[in-house]
Amino acid sequence: MQIDAIYDQGRLEFQRPLTLKHQRLRVRVEIPDQEIIEDVTPDQGSDADGERVLSEIRAILGPLSRARAPASCADDKAALSDALAEKYNL
Amino acid sequence: MKNLVFDVNVVLDLWLERQPEARLLQIAALIDCQRTGTALGWIASPSLHVLEYLAYRQFKHEGADPAEAKQTVKQLLAKLQQQLRPLSAFGFQQDNALLAQTDLEDAQLVAAASVLQGPTAIVTNDKRFATAGSNLVQLKPAEVADWLGQSKPSENLNFVDLQTQQDAIRPQLEQHLHRVLEHGQYILGPEVGELEQRLAAYTGARHCISVSSGTEALLISLMALGIGPGDEVITTPFTFVATAEVIVLLGAKPVFVDIEPDTCNIDATLIEAKLSDQTKAIMPVSLYGQPADMDAINVIAARHGHLPVIEDAAQSFGATYKGSQSGNLSTLGCTSFFPSKPLGCYGDGGAIFTSDDQLAQACREIRVHGQSARYVHSRIGVGGRMDSLQAAIVLAKLERFEHEIVQRQAVARRYHQLIADQAPQVQRLPWPKQGRTSIFAQYSLLTRQRDPLQAKLKAQGIPTAVHYPVPLNAQPAYQHLCCPGCTPVASRIAEQVMSLPMHPDLSEADQHRIVNALGEKQHRGVASPSTLERP
């Protein structure tokens, strides 16, 4: 059957009541061509991607965001030993 | 696609901003590789708690409120799990050799990364991992872009590449397979029901009945229709033997009708001449992934006493015919989940589709020894159930199926163009007909010099296959049913057809290599290129 629906930010809302047998099912949706934004071609990890990811990390960090001194892998291994020692009161 | 497994040290550089801004941006872009489609990004599960401890400790030592620091770390981990895929560390990998390693965490990361099938790099600042004996490479973040850009030609190409697909769906595969191990319903478990529901929705058929193979799907369909001794079933001689085999197994007779030279599917215009009072069904095959002319076949079937039509969609699941899905184009549709099929499992499996309630019920009973209730055998049946593990694998693959359809069609389009430009001496099969899409289970072409051409390609590490070298009516077991000369088109195509490597992850570089080999001058091919192309 065909039914009219409104698409609103990722959700489809049917325009009349309908009881479905399953919670999840495949439907075919017709979207007007003028509503579609062409996909951006995947790139090799651009600066814009990096900036977006970095800003997301910084948003999570909030006041904890700050430049810190470099640390080697050996430094991290030592810090892990300390962290585990703290955790297990060694 | 290549795999990047991130070392703790690199992730911490980003989280704790321990590098200059330009380096942080570089790491951030790498960690975003999955979204940008440049690589599959992974974080080994043994790395997660290490990240948690180290980030938390850093914030706490800087005076952060412990609860807030913990919450921040949880959010960072959650974000990381959106960006990278978790890479499992299995119990069986934690053997004595691994436990004897100097650094258990590092050894666990190497063991986890070693299960990945495609080219895999550990992204690390100090390349300290013991990777000898594995195919893993170690790269500093600044080296990754170059490595991703390198296309190292493999000596031997795969005809079908299930390894790249496995990396792409590994998290889903592990999840679905382990769910079966946990619930233990190995036969007709919840995965089987879920798969049937999802495939029925996909095709639009009212019913999907999963079975133990594509052959079993055909056999059960014929049994559900009551086909038996003395009956005739119209079909094509240019197909895998299972199509005719199941007819003969039931005591019926396959009546072979020649094929169209362009689609290699049964020629609907020749069917009526082969109908008789004994004809009980028509069984077209949607070969190479393009549906047969189902409207024409259905009209003939309707005109002759509403004969049932069974579409053998073993190669065409995912293709469409006038907007409808292959498998749901006639009375019954049958498909196969053989591993090399466009939608395959890791063993044998298949499915039947129908919107006829009675036929669906019959199929369900026949696949369980004709059982209508426990130990009530209402009809003759077979042991034909699909097992839960195979259903779990198809469910995992289904999540990537739409992407793979698009990729297969793009690969086929590229072959079509490259061959026209660079290897005109081989004849392409025409592009799928108007109103049909092909899933391109095979990309096949015609050549009168097949044997030397196959040998030449093989010498260059390029596998080929022939689907199929002998029409069924020329096979010893079937030749008494129909003279080979009765199907001249099938005979000619069988002598000339050859399939090239075809899978959704076939790279453009590999396609160029294949077509270059095809087009080399020392080989002379055939007939003039078709004029029917519509790339």
XYZ file of C-alpha atoms in Angstrom:
625
model
C 0.000 0.000 0.000
C 1.035 3.613 -0.406
C 0.662 6.215 2.305
C 1.630 9.879 2.610
C 4.230 10.714 5.222
C 6.133 13.746 6.464
C 9.889 13.428 6.827
C 11.138 15.434 9.796
C 14.785 15.255 10.838
C 15.289 11.549 10.330
C 11.771 10.393 11.232
C 8.844 9.505 8.986
C 5.392 10.381 10.260
C 2.439 8.750 8.523
C -0.424 11.089 7.702
C -3.090 8.685 8.892
C -3.176 6.087 11.686
C -1.753 2.724 10.749
C -1.100 -0.339 12.912
C 1.862 -2.386 11.733
C 2.641 -6.019 12.509
C 6.347 -5.443 13.111
C 8.417 -2.829 14.890
C 10.919 -2.641 12.042
C 10.257 -3.090 8.364
C 11.518 -2.026 4.980
C 9.559 0.704 3.179
C 10.147 2.461 -0.124
C 10.161 6.256 0.104
C 9.929 8.708 -2.763
C 11.961 11.850 -2.102
C 11.705 14.892 -4.417
C 14.984 15.334 -6.323
C 15.203 18.991 -5.346
C 15.408 17.979 -1.666
C 18.559 15.904 -2.095
C 21.999 17.364 -1.452
C 24.687 15.600 -3.461
C 27.028 13.467 -1.396
C 30.489 14.837 -0.811
C 33.112 12.526 -2.303
C 35.131 10.813 0.417
C 38.551 12.369 0.730
C 41.829 11.350 2.281
C 41.105 12.811 5.691
C 41.159 16.538 5.115
C 42.022 19.351 7.508
C 38.303 20.072 7.819
C 37.694 16.520 9.054
C 40.526 16.861 11.533
C 39.253 20.206 12.777
C 35.760 18.866 13.274
C 36.967 15.806 15.217
C 39.368 17.882 17.293
C 36.686 20.402 18.159
C 34.366 17.566 19.225
C 37.085 16.225 21.522
C 37.674 19.687 22.943
C 33.960 20.159 23.541
C 33.952 16.968 25.603
C 37.070 18.038 27.479
C 35.627 21.431 28.349
C 37.794 23.050 31.026
C 40.173 20.073 30.870
C 41.197 21.063 27.356
C 44.732 22.405 27.313
C 48.031 21.865 25.581
C 50.164 19.332 27.406
C 53.760 18.195 27.138
C 54.545 15.336 24.751
C 54.742 11.882 26.292
C 56.471 8.843 24.874
C 55.048 5.347 24.803
C 57.414 4.485 27.635
C 56.003 7.413 29.628
C 52.505 6.090 29.054
C 53.509 2.584 30.107
C 54.982 3.976 33.314
C 51.884 6.055 33.909
C 49.738 2.966 33.417
C 51.718 1.143 36.101
C 51.167 4.074 38.421
C 47.476 4.226 37.554
C 46.999 0.531 38.253
C 48.978 0.861 41.469
C 46.667 3.678 42.532
C 43.585 1.720 41.588
C 44.616 -1.406 43.493
C 46.327 0.474 46.352
C 49.672 -1.173 45.645
C 40.022 -1.409 2.159
C 43.019 -1.057 4.451
C 42.822 -1.299 8.244
C 44.258 1.096 10.815
C 44.597 -0.121 14.405
C 45.352 2.737 16.766
C 47.858 2.461 19.579
C 46.913 3.934 22.960
C 49.756 6.438 22.766
C 48.351 8.019 19.591
C 44.812 8.301 20.925
C 46.130 9.832 24.146
C 48.076 12.400 22.154
C 44.754 13.563 20.741
C 42.740 13.402 23.938
C 45.401 15.059 26.075
C 46.510 17.491 23.342
C 50.134 16.433 23.717
C 51.224 17.405 20.219
C 51.382 20.650 18.240
C 48.098 21.677 16.662
C 49.059 20.438 13.186
C 49.876 16.971 14.526
C 46.646 16.868 16.498
C 44.688 17.693 13.343
C 46.507 14.920 11.522
C 45.665 12.336 14.184
C 42.070 13.579 14.374
C 41.656 13.187 10.610
C 43.084 9.647 10.794
C 40.715 8.681 13.569
C 37.907 9.953 11.338
C 39.022 7.557 8.555
C 35.961 5.402 8.753
C 33.526 8.227 8.199
C 35.555 9.588 5.313
C 35.856 6.116 3.794
C 39.652 6.154 3.633
C 40.204 3.095 5.834
C 38.606 0.874 8.429
C 39.649 2.244 11.821
C 39.958 -0.033 14.861
C 40.702 0.209 18.553
C 41.739 -3.073 20.174
C 39.515 -3.896 23.122
C 42.523 -4.421 25.478
C 43.419 -0.783 24.766
C 40.168 0.619 26.100
C 40.793 0.217 29.820
C 44.329 1.509 29.374
C 42.978 4.658 27.766
C 40.509 4.992 30.576
C 43.114 4.663 33.336
C 45.635 6.982 31.738
C 43.253 9.768 30.804
C 41.551 9.643 34.191
C 44.875 9.682 36.022
C 46.073 12.667 34.006
C 42.960 14.726 34.747
C 42.937 13.735 38.402
C 46.593 14.659 38.858
C 45.829 18.045 37.361
C 43.306 18.601 40.140
C 40.101 17.796 38.294
C 37.117 16.661 40.307
C 37.329 12.812 40.195
C 33.669 12.377 39.285
C 33.880 14.951 36.513
C 37.151 13.460 35.256
C 35.588 10.017 35.158
C 32.558 11.348 33.310
C 34.767 13.117 30.766
C 36.731 9.949 30.110
C 33.529 7.980 29.619
C 32.415 10.534 27.035
C 35.769 10.356 25.255
C 35.521 6.570 25.124
C 31.968 6.769 23.823
C 33.066 9.172 21.092
C 35.991 6.890 20.224
C 33.635 3.930 19.841
C 31.643 5.965 17.335
C 34.798 6.746 15.379
C 36.609 3.417 15.552
C 35.436 -0.170 15.565
C 36.166 -2.340 18.574
C 38.648 -5.077 17.718
C 38.072 -8.233 19.733
C 40.675 -9.971 21.837
C 39.472 -13.550 21.909
C 40.038 -15.912 24.777
C 41.659 -18.501 22.531
C 44.303 -15.945 21.563
C 45.475 -15.583 25.168
C 47.711 -18.625 24.981
C 51.038 -19.274 26.658
C 53.018 -17.777 23.817
C 51.075 -14.551 24.108
C 51.241 -14.510 27.909
C 55.016 -14.978 27.689
C 55.426 -11.722 25.781
C 57.203 -8.917 27.599
C 54.277 -6.556 27.245
C 50.927 -8.310 27.399
C 48.923 -5.275 26.290
C 51.022 -4.889 23.148
C 50.906 -8.612 22.437
C 47.133 -8.567 22.770
C 46.879 -5.726 20.284
C 49.031 -7.596 17.758
C 47.002 -10.794 18.241
C 43.737 -8.900 17.810
C 44.956 -7.076 14.713
C 46.222 -10.302 13.154
C 42.687 -11.574 12.525
C 42.031 -8.780 10.043
C 42.210 -10.017 6.480
C 43.167 -6.917 4.508
C 46.388 -4.836 4.684
C 46.641 -3.685 8.294
C 48.795 -1.061 9.979
C 49.259 -0.346 13.662
C 49.332 3.434 14.024
C 51.928 4.063 16.705
C 54.507 6.627 17.703
C 57.381 4.242 18.419
C 56.865 1.059 16.348
C 57.609 -1.119 19.360
C 55.243 -3.969 18.524
C 56.524 -7.491 17.907
C 54.895 -8.102 14.543
C 57.357 -10.620 13.076
C 55.511 -13.490 11.453
C 52.423 -11.402 10.806
C 51.421 -9.247 7.855
C 51.058 -6.204 10.078
C 52.987 -3.017 9.432
C 53.701 -0.250 11.933
C 53.333 3.374 10.943
C 53.724 6.721 12.637
C 50.701 8.989 12.128
C 52.636 11.099 9.605
C 53.330 7.994 7.497
C 49.753 6.772 7.237
C 48.538 8.961 4.362
C 51.315 7.699 2.073
C 50.628 4.086 3.018
C 46.920 4.496 2.367
C 47.703 6.001 -1.012
C 49.961 3.134 -2.035
C 48.323 0.495 -4.133
C 50.590 -2.495 -3.939
C 49.453 -4.823 -6.696
C 48.847 -8.283 -5.357
C 50.477 -11.069 -7.299
C 47.277 -13.034 -7.647
C 43.863 -11.436 -7.761
C 40.833 -13.002 -6.155
C 37.926 -14.027 -8.356
C 35.657 -13.228 -5.427
C 36.983 -11.275 -2.441
C 35.324 -12.348 0.786
C 38.253 -11.177 2.905
C 37.708 -7.459 2.453
C 34.029 -7.967 3.072
C 34.826 -9.869 6.259
C 36.875 -6.978 7.660
C 34.057 -4.594 6.820
C 31.431 -6.613 8.672
C 33.579 -8.184 11.385
C 31.922 -6.449 14.359
C 28.457 -7.464 13.151
C 29.640 -10.984 12.316
C 31.106 -11.490 15.766
C 28.003 -10.094 17.423
C 25.576 -12.259 15.455
C 27.662 -15.433 15.686
C 28.235 -15.077 19.414
C 24.546 -14.481 19.970
C 23.902 -17.931 18.486
C 26.614 -19.465 20.682
C 24.943 -17.871 23.681
C 21.339 -18.909 23.085
C 22.215 -22.307 21.612
C 19.205 -22.613 19.299
C 21.274 -23.855 16.408
C 18.338 -24.978 14.273
C 15.546 -22.526 13.455
C 16.821 -20.124 16.090
C 15.776 -16.472 16.295
C 18.281 -15.476 13.579
C 16.421 -17.651 11.087
C 13.113 -15.938 11.861
C 14.701 -12.499 11.776
C 16.397 -13.230 8.465
C 13.178 -14.514 6.905
C 11.321 -11.433 8.079
C 13.956 -9.069 6.742
C 14.330 -10.819 3.398
C 10.578 -10.974 2.890
C 10.419 -7.233 3.581
C 13.344 -6.673 1.227
C 11.732 -8.473 -1.679
C 8.161 -7.470 -0.926
C 7.072 -11.120 -0.899
C 4.631 -12.085 1.822
C 6.731 -15.082 2.836
C 10.384 -16.030 2.973
C 11.241 -19.618 3.855
C 14.941 -20.100 4.518
C 16.382 -23.474 3.534
C 19.669 -25.340 3.614
C 20.841 -24.451 0.079
C 19.798 -22.940 -3.216
C 19.327 -26.433 -4.609
C 17.058 -27.313 -1.707
C 15.058 -24.135 -2.373
C 14.363 -25.328 -5.922
C 13.597 -28.875 -4.826
C 11.226 -27.822 -2.057
C 9.466 -25.382 -4.378
C 8.819 -28.112 -6.932
C 7.661 -30.468 -4.189
C 5.297 -27.822 -2.858
C 3.817 -27.546 -6.341
C 3.337 -31.296 -6.450
C 5.663 -31.840 -9.411
C 6.293 -35.551 -9.892
C 6.746 -38.410 -12.337
C 5.442 -37.735 -15.822
C 5.386 -33.975 -15.365
C 7.399 -31.581 -17.497
C 9.085 -28.396 -16.359
C 10.206 -25.792 -18.872
C 13.670 -24.455 -18.107
C 16.949 -23.264 -19.590
C 19.865 -25.505 -20.486
C 22.325 -22.691 -19.779
C 22.532 -22.773 -15.995
C 24.124 -24.561 -13.071
C 23.071 -28.196 -13.013
C 20.949 -27.852 -9.864
C 18.146 -26.210 -11.850
C 17.495 -29.347 -13.901
C 18.739 -31.825 -11.321
C 15.884 -31.179 -8.906
C 13.335 -31.703 -11.678
C 14.805 -35.101 -12.538
C 15.130 -36.042 -8.875
C 11.351 -35.778 -8.575
C 10.823 -38.006 -11.596
C 9.769 -35.131 -13.820
C 11.346 -34.108 -17.115
C 13.177 -30.848 -17.763
C 12.213 -29.425 -21.137
C 15.025 -27.196 -22.331
C 14.259 -23.969 -24.158
C 17.048 -22.031 -25.823
C 18.341 -18.732 -24.465
C 18.520 -15.112 -25.604
C 21.964 -14.235 -26.972
C 22.065 -10.913 -25.130
C 20.927 -11.804 -21.597
C 21.758 -15.536 -21.716
C 18.386 -16.081 -20.017
C 15.618 -18.330 -21.330
C 14.073 -16.960 -24.538
C 10.435 -16.378 -23.613
C 9.396 -16.273 -27.259
C 10.373 -19.951 -27.599
C 8.537 -21.251 -24.545
C 5.040 -21.760 -25.948
C 6.284 -24.112 -28.642
C 7.588 -26.424 -25.897
C 4.463 -26.481 -23.737
C 2.504 -29.705 -23.554
C -0.290 -31.211 -21.501
C 2.385 -32.505 -19.168
C 3.882 -29.070 -18.534
C 3.389 -28.276 -14.871
C 5.734 -25.343 -14.307
C 8.160 -22.912 -15.914
C 11.514 -22.377 -14.220
C 13.504 -19.471 -15.676
C 16.945 -18.639 -14.298
C 18.024 -15.028 -13.819
C 21.573 -15.671 -14.937
C 24.632 -13.594 -14.060
C 22.389 -11.380 -11.911
C 19.933 -10.028 -14.485
C 16.294 -11.132 -14.163
C 14.821 -13.108 -17.026
C 11.927 -11.559 -18.936
C 9.519 -12.375 -16.147
C 6.526 -10.409 -17.446
C 6.570 -12.272 -20.728
C 7.025 -15.596 -18.949
C 4.241 -14.873 -16.453
C 1.863 -13.952 -19.296
C 2.570 -17.258 -21.067
C 2.100 -19.132 -17.807
C -1.210 -17.391 -17.161
C -2.392 -18.109 -20.697
C -1.759 -21.819 -20.254
C -3.775 -22.743 -17.222
C -1.982 -20.507 -14.765
C 1.154 -22.565 -14.736
C 3.310 -21.755 -11.724
C 6.555 -19.919 -12.452
C 9.621 -20.498 -10.269
C 12.354 -17.922 -10.722
C 15.785 -19.373 -10.003
C 17.250 -16.203 -8.519
C 20.376 -17.858 -7.131
C 22.516 -15.286 -8.951
C 20.120 -12.354 -9.025
C 19.011 -11.645 -5.454
C 19.254 -7.854 -5.142
C 18.473 -7.185 -8.817
C 15.213 -5.629 -9.982
C 12.768 -6.072 -12.806
C 10.524 -3.084 -13.525
C 11.020 -1.894 -9.974
C 10.291 -5.222 -8.272
C 12.899 -7.338 -6.554
C 14.198 -10.521 -8.124
C 12.845 -13.435 -6.113
C 9.420 -11.808 -5.949
C 8.602 -11.756 -9.650
C 6.511 -14.916 -9.972
C 4.716 -17.691 -8.083
C 7.891 -18.682 -6.281
C 11.417 -17.334 -6.235
C 14.479 -19.230 -5.039
C 17.876 -17.921 -4.090
C 21.155 -19.287 -2.824
C 23.451 -18.073 -0.070
C 26.468 -20.010 -1.359
C 29.530 -18.053 -0.168
C 30.391 -16.579 -3.568
C 26.860 -15.359 -4.232
C 26.136 -11.611 -3.978
C 24.433 -12.294 -0.640
C 26.168 -15.355 0.723
C 26.817 -17.146 3.984
C 29.886 -19.161 5.048
C 28.485 -22.512 4.026
C 25.293 -23.543 2.295
C 21.980 -21.766 2.577
C 19.088 -20.588 0.488
C 15.616 -19.125 0.575
C 12.237 -19.400 -1.089
C 9.972 -16.400 -1.620
C 6.265 -16.477 -2.320
C 3.139 -14.487 -1.606
C 0.967 -17.608 -1.799
C 0.028 -18.609 1.753
C -0.640 -22.250 0.924
C 2.609 -22.692 -0.984
C 4.485 -21.024 1.845
C 2.959 -23.411 4.357
C 3.802 -26.371 2.125
C 7.411 -25.191 1.777
C 7.731 -24.743 5.536
C 6.456 -28.257 6.150
C 8.539 -29.879 3.415
C 11.781 -28.372 4.716
C 11.124 -30.131 8.062
C 10.416 -33.637 6.783
C 6.846 -32.770 5.810
C 5.990 -32.080 9.417
C 2.824 -30.049 10.057
C 2.958 -30.529 13.831
C 5.520 -32.240 16.026
C 5.868 -35.816 14.730
C 2.907 -35.356 12.403
C 4.195 -35.839 8.861
C 1.437 -34.658 6.549
C 3.508 -34.917 3.401
C 6.839 -36.177 2.115
C 9.585 -33.755 3.017
C 13.314 -33.317 3.397
C 15.746 -32.147 6.051
C 16.192 -28.743 4.508
C 16.434 -26.167 7.269
C 18.943 -23.353 7.262
C 20.974 -23.334 10.473
C 21.099 -20.375 12.823
C 24.827 -19.750 12.363
C 24.447 -19.347 8.608
C 21.432 -17.095 9.121
C 23.524 -15.022 11.538
C 26.171 -14.565 8.848
C 23.647 -13.482 6.231
C 22.163 -11.012 8.728
C 25.602 -9.474 9.192
C 26.147 -9.266 5.442
C 22.715 -7.804 4.882
C 23.814 -4.602 6.625
C 26.325 -3.982 3.812
C 24.251 -5.406 0.984
C 22.864 -2.159 -0.442
C 26.379 -0.695 -0.528
C 27.652 -3.819 -2.252
C 24.926 -3.677 -4.902
C 25.948 -0.130 -5.794
C 29.611 -1.148 -5.828
C 28.985 -4.200 -8.017
C 27.124 -2.079 -10.524
C 29.907 0.516 -10.513
C 32.523 -2.207 -11.069
C 30.473 -3.638 -13.942
C 30.018 -0.205 -15.522
C 33.760 0.380 -15.338
C 34.489 -3.028 -16.916
C 32.016 -2.230 -19.651
C 33.694 1.047 -20.512
C 37.281 -0.160 -20.152
C 36.704 -3.179 -22.357
C 35.076 -1.039 -25.042
C 38.067 1.294 -24.964
C 40.958 -1.095 -24.462
C 39.918 -4.619 -25.404
C 37.469 -4.301 -28.300
C 38.495 -7.694 -29.597
C 36.474 -9.389 -26.844
C 32.720 -9.095 -26.998
C 30.866 -7.677 -24.049
C 27.458 -8.986 -23.140
C 25.066 -6.062 -23.527
C 24.262 -3.873 -20.564
C 21.120 -5.053 -18.685
C 17.919 -4.349 -20.525
C 15.759 -1.298 -19.949
C 13.664 -1.709 -16.811
C 16.023 -4.259 -15.284
C 19.003 -3.946 -12.991
C 21.610 -6.626 -12.572
C 23.404 -7.489 -9.363
C 26.317 -8.674 -11.553
C 26.950 -11.910 -9.731
C 29.243 -12.449 -12.709
C 30.718 -10.109 -15.271
C 30.863 -12.312 -18.352
C 32.038 -11.710 -21.894
C 32.441 -13.715 -25.092
C 35.616 -14.793 -26.855
C 36.381 -17.410 -29.462
C 39.873 -17.760 -28.009
C 38.783 -18.663 -24.514
C 41.371 -21.277 -23.607
C 44.454 -19.259 -24.607
C 42.941 -16.116 -23.116
C 42.271 -17.840 -19.801
C 45.807 -19.242 -19.807
C 47.279 -15.822 -20.518
C 45.303 -14.174 -17.730
C 46.144 -16.974 -15.310
C 49.849 -16.473 -16.039
C 49.382 -12.851 -14.959
C 47.649 -13.834 -11.710
C 44.166 -13.088 -12.986
C 41.624 -15.848 -12.340
C 38.695 -16.405 -14.688
C 35.810 -18.847 -14.734
C 33.369 -20.275 -17.233
C 29.691 -20.153 -16.419
C 28.958 -22.596 -18.036
C 31.141 -24.598 -20.440
C 28.532 -27.182 -21.428
C 24.763 -26.668 -21.704
C 22.856 -29.162 -19.613
C 21.367 -30.827 -22.682
C 24.892 -31.750 -23.720
C 25.781 -33.211 -20.322
C 25.964 -37.015 -20.148
C 23.216 -37.265 -17.553
C 20.798 -35.047 -19.475
C 21.634 -35.354 -23.160
C 18.916 -37.951 -23.764
C 16.341 -35.301 -22.866
C 17.108 -32.832 -25.630
C 19.549 -32.698 -28.510
C 22.315 -30.102 -28.137
C 21.463 -28.796 -31.587
C 18.007 -27.882 -30.322
C 19.492 -25.008 -28.339
C 22.042 -23.468 -30.716
C 22.386 -20.175 -28.874
C 23.178 -21.928 -25.596
C 25.716 -24.111 -27.379
C 27.445 -21.126 -28.963
C 27.523 -19.072 -25.777
C 28.851 -22.041 -23.786
C 31.811 -22.248 -26.160
C 32.667 -18.566 -25.841
C 31.619 -17.273 -22.432
C 34.152 -16.332 -19.798
C 33.753 -14.514 -16.480
C 36.174 -11.979 -15.018
C 36.912 -11.359 -11.328
C 33.854 -9.673 -9.868
C 33.178 -8.442 -6.360
C 32.127 -5.175 -4.736
C 35.633 -4.371 -3.498
C 37.425 -4.799 -6.805
C 39.661 -1.757 -7.162
C 39.885 0.441 -10.220
C 43.606 -0.366 -10.443
C 42.928 -4.098 -10.512
C 40.255 -3.617 -13.166
C 42.745 -1.715 -15.329
C 45.221 -4.552 -14.857
C 42.605 -7.126 -15.892
C 41.442 -5.210 -18.957
C 45.008 -4.399 -19.996
C 45.736 -8.120 -19.948
C 42.570 -8.772 -21.934
C 43.498 -6.191 -24.525
C 47.083 -7.255 -25.155
C 47.662 -7.536 -28.868
C 48.962 -11.081 -29.203
C 45.464 -12.288 -28.621
C 42.764 -12.178 -31.236
C 39.206 -12.392 -29.974
C 35.908 -12.648 -31.711
C 32.955 -11.270 -33.263
C 32.255 -7.610 -33.620
C 31.351 -5.873 -30.394
C 27.703 -5.818 -29.614
C 25.708 -2.813 -30.688
C 23.273 -3.170 -27.826
C 25.366 -1.554 -25.094
C 23.820 1.004 -22.857
C 26.444 1.655 -20.153
